[in-house]
CSV table of C-alpha atoms in Angstrom, one decimal:
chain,number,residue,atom,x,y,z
A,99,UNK,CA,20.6,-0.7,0.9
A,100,UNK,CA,17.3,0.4,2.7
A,101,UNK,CA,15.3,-0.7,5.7
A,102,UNK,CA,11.4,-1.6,4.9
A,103,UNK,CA,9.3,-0.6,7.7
A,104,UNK,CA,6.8,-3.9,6.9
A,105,UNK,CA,6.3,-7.1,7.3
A,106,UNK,CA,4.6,-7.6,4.2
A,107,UNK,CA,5.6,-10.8,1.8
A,108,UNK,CA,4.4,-9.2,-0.7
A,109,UNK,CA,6.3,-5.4,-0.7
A,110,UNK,CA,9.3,-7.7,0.1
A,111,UNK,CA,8.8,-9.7,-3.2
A,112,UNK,CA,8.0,-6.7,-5.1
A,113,UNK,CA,11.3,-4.7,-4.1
A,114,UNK,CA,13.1,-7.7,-4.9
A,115,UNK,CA,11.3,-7.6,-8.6
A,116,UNK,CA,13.2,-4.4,-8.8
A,117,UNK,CA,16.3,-4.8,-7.5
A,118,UNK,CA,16.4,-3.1,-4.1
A,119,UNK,CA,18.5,-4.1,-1.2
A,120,UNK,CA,16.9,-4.3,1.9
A,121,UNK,CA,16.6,-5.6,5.4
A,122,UNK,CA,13.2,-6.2,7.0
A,123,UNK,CA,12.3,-3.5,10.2
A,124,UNK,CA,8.5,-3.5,10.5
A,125,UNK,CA,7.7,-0.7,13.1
A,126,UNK,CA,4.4,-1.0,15.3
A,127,UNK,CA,2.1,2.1,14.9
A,128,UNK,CA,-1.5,2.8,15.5
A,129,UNK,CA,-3.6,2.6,12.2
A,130,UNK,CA,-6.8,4.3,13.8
A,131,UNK,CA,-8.0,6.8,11.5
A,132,UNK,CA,-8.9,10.7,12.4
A,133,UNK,CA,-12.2,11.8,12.2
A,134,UNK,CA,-13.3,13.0,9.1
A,135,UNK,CA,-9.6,11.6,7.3
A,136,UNK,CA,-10.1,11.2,3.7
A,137,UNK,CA,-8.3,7.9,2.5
A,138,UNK,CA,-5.6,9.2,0.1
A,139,UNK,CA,-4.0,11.6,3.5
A,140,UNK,CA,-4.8,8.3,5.9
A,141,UNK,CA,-2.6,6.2,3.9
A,142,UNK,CA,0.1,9.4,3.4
A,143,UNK,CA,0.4,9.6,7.0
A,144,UNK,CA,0.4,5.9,7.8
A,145,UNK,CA,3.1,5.8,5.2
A,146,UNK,CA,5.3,8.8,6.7
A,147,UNK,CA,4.8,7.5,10.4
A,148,UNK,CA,6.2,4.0,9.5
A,149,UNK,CA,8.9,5.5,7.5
A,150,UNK,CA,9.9,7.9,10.1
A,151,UNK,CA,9.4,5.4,12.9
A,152,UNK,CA,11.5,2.6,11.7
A,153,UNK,CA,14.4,5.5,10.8
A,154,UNK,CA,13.8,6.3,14.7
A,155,UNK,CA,14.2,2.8,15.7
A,156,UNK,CA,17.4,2.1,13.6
A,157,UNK,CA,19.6,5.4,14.6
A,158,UNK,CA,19.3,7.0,11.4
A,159,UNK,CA,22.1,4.7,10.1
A,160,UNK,CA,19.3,3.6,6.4
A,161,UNK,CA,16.8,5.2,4.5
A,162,UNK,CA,13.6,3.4,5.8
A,163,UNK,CA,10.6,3.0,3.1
A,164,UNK,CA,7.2,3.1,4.4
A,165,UNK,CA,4.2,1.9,2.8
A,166,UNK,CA,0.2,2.1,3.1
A,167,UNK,CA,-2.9,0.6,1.1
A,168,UNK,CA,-6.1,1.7,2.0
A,169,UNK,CA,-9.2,0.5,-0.5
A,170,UNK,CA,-12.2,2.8,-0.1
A,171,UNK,CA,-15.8,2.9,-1.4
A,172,UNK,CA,-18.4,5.0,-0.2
A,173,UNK,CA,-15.8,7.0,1.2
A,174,UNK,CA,-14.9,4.4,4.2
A,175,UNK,CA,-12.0,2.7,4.7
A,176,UNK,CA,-11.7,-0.7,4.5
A,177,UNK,CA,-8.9,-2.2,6.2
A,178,UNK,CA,-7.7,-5.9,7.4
A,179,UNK,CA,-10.9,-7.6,8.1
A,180,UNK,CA,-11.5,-8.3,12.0
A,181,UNK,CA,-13.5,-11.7,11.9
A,182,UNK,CA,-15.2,-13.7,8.9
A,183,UNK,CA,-18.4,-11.2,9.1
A,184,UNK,CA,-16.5,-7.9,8.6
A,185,UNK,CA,-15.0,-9.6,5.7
A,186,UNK,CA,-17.9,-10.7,3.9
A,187,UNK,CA,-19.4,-7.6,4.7
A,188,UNK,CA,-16.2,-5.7,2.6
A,189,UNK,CA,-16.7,-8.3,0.1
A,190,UNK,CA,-20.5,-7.8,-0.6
A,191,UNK,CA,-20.1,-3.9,-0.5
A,192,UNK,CA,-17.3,-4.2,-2.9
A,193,UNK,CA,-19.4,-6.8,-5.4
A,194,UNK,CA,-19.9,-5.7,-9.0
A,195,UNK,CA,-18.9,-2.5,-8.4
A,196,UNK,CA,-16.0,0.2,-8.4
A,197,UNK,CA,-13.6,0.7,-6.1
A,198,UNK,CA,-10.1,3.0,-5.4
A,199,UNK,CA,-6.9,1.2,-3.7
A,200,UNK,CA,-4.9,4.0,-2.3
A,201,UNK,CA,-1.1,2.8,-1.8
A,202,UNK,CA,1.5,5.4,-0.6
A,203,UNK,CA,4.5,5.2,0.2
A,204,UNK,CA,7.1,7.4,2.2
A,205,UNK,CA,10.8,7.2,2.1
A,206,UNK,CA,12.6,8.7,5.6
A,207,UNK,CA,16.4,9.7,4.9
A,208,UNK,CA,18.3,12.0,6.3
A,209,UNK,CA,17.6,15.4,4.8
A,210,UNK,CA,13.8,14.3,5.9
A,211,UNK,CA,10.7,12.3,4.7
A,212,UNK,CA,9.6,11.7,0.7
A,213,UNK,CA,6.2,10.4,-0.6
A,214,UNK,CA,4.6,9.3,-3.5
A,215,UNK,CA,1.0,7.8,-4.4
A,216,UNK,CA,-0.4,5.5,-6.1
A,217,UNK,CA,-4.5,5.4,-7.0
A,218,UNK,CA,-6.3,2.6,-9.0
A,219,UNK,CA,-9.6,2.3,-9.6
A,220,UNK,CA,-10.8,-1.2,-9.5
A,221,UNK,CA,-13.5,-3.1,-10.7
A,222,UNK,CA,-15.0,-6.3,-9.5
A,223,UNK,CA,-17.5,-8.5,-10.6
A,224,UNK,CA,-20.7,-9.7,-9.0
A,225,UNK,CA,-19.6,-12.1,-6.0
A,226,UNK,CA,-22.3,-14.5,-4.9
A,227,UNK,CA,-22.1,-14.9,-1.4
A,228,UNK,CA,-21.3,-19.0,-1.3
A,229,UNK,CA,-18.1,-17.6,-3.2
A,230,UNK,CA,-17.4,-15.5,-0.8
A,231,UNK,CA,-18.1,-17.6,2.1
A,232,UNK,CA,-15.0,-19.9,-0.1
A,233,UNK,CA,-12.3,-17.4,-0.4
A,234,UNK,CA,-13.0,-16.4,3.5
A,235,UNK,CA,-12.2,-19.9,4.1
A,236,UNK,CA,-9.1,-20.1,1.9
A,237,UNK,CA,-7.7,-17.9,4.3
A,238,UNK,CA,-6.5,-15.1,2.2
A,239,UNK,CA,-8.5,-12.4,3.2
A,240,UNK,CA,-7.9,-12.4,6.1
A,241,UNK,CA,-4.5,-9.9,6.1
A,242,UNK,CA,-5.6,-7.9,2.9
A,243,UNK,CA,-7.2,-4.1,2.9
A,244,UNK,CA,-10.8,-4.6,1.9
A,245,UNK,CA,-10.5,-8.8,2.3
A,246,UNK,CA,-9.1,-9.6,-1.0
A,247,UNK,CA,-5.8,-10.2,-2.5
A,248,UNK,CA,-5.2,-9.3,-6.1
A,249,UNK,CA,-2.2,-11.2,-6.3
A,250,UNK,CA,-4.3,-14.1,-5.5
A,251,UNK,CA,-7.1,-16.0,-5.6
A,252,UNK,CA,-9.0,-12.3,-5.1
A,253,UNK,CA,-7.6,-11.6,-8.8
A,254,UNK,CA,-10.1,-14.1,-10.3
A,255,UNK,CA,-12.7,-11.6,-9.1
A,256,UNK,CA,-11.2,-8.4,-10.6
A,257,UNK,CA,-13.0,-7.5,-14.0
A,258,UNK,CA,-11.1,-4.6,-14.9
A,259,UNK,CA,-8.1,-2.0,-13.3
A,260,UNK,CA,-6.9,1.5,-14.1
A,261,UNK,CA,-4.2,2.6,-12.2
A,262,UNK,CA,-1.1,0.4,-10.6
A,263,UNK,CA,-1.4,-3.5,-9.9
A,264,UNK,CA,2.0,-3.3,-8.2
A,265,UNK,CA,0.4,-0.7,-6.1
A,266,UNK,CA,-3.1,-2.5,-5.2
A,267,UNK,CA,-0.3,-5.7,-4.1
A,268,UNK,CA,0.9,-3.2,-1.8
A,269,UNK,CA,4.0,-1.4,-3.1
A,270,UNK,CA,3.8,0.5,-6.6
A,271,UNK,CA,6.8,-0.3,-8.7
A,272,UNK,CA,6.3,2.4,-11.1
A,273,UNK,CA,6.1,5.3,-8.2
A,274,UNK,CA,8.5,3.3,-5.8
A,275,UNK,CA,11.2,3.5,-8.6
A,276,UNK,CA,10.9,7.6,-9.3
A,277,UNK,CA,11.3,8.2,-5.2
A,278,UNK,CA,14.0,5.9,-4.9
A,279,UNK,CA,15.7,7.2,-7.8
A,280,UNK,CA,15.3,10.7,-6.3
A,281,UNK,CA,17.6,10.0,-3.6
A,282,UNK,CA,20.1,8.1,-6.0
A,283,UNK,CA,18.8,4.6,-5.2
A,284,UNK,CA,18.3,3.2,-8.5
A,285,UNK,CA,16.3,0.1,-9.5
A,286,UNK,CA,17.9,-2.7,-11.3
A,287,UNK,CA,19.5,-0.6,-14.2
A,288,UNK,CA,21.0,2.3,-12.0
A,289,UNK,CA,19.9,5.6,-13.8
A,290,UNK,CA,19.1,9.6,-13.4
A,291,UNK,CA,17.5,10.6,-10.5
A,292,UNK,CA,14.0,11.9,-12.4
A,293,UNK,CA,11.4,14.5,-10.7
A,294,UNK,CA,9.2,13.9,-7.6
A,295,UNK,CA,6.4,12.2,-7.8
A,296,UNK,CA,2.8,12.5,-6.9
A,297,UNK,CA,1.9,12.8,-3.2
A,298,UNK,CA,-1.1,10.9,-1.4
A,299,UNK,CA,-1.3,14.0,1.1
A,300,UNK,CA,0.0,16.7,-0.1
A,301,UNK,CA,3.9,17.2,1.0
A,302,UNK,CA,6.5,18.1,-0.5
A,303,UNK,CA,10.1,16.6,-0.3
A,304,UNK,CA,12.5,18.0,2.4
A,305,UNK,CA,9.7,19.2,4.4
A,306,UNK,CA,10.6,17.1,7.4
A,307,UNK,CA,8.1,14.8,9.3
């Protein structure tokens, strides 16, 4: 059993895809970047101070999995849209072009804080802006990173992906398995503990928090 430091439907669905048990914790923190942050160590930290912040709040008593997705272009950040301008704006800058969707995620136990990363590059097609004005008003955007929601409606816009599509939903299955496995929670089958995996910000296991 683990704690999941979100709210998130959709990381909820996803660990139940792979057999996890877990209560829902979501922990409140402030998502303001740092100056000058690069995406891949804003979403590392996010990821670590939700883990470590929902292991705080419960006494220690779970290991508590934090996640983070960031989508960049241009080298911004593009969070949860404010208002329906920011989001077409995101959606326009994002149109028939490339962009990365960052998701890391940090597991808080007792001996001190894990991570792992996920990056996928992902392609979109040429939106014309009545479409967008649409899928604003369908109401998904409005809670995704960079206003769209693969796992949705946003998919019919995604022309190609290399990377994780568990992670651009929000929770990398593939990654998520390996660090949970590390600490001898196993996914659906049970297993071996394998190596760690790839880290968003560059931490290594056991290092603390």
């Amino acid at each position: 059993m683990i704690l999941l430091a979100s709210a998130s439907p959709r990381r909820r669905e996803l660990l139940h895809q792979i057999g996890i048990p877990h209560r829902v914790h979501p922990v409140a923190v402030d998502e303001t970047p740092r100056p000058g942050e690069d995406p891949a160590r804003y979403a590392a930290r996010l990821a670590r101070t939700k883990a470590a912040a929902g292991r705080e709040a419960t006494g220690g008593t779970l290991p508590v999995l934090g996640a983070d997705t960031v989508v960049s272009i241009d080298g911004l950040i593009l969070g949860k849209p404010a208002h329906r301008e920011q989001a077409l704006e995101m959606l326009a800058r994002l149109s028939g072009r490339v962009h990365v969707a960052y998701t890391a995620v940090a597991l808080a136990h007792a001996a001190g804080i894990d991570e792992t990363c996920s990056t996928t590059r992902v392609t979109l097609a040429e939106l014309d802006p009545a479409v967008m004005a649409a899928y604003w008003a369908s109401g998904e955007p409005a809670d995704k990173a960079g206003a769209y929601g693969i796992q949705g409606r946003g998919g019919l816009f995604v022309r190609h992906l290399e990377g994780s599509y568990s992670g651009v939903v929000g929770l990398p299955l593939f990654e998520t398995g390996r660090l949970l496995a590390h600490r001898g929670i196993h996914p659906v089958w049970g297993g071996t503990p394998t190596a760690d995996s790839e880290s968003c910000g560059g931490r290594s296991s056991d290092d603390g928090y």
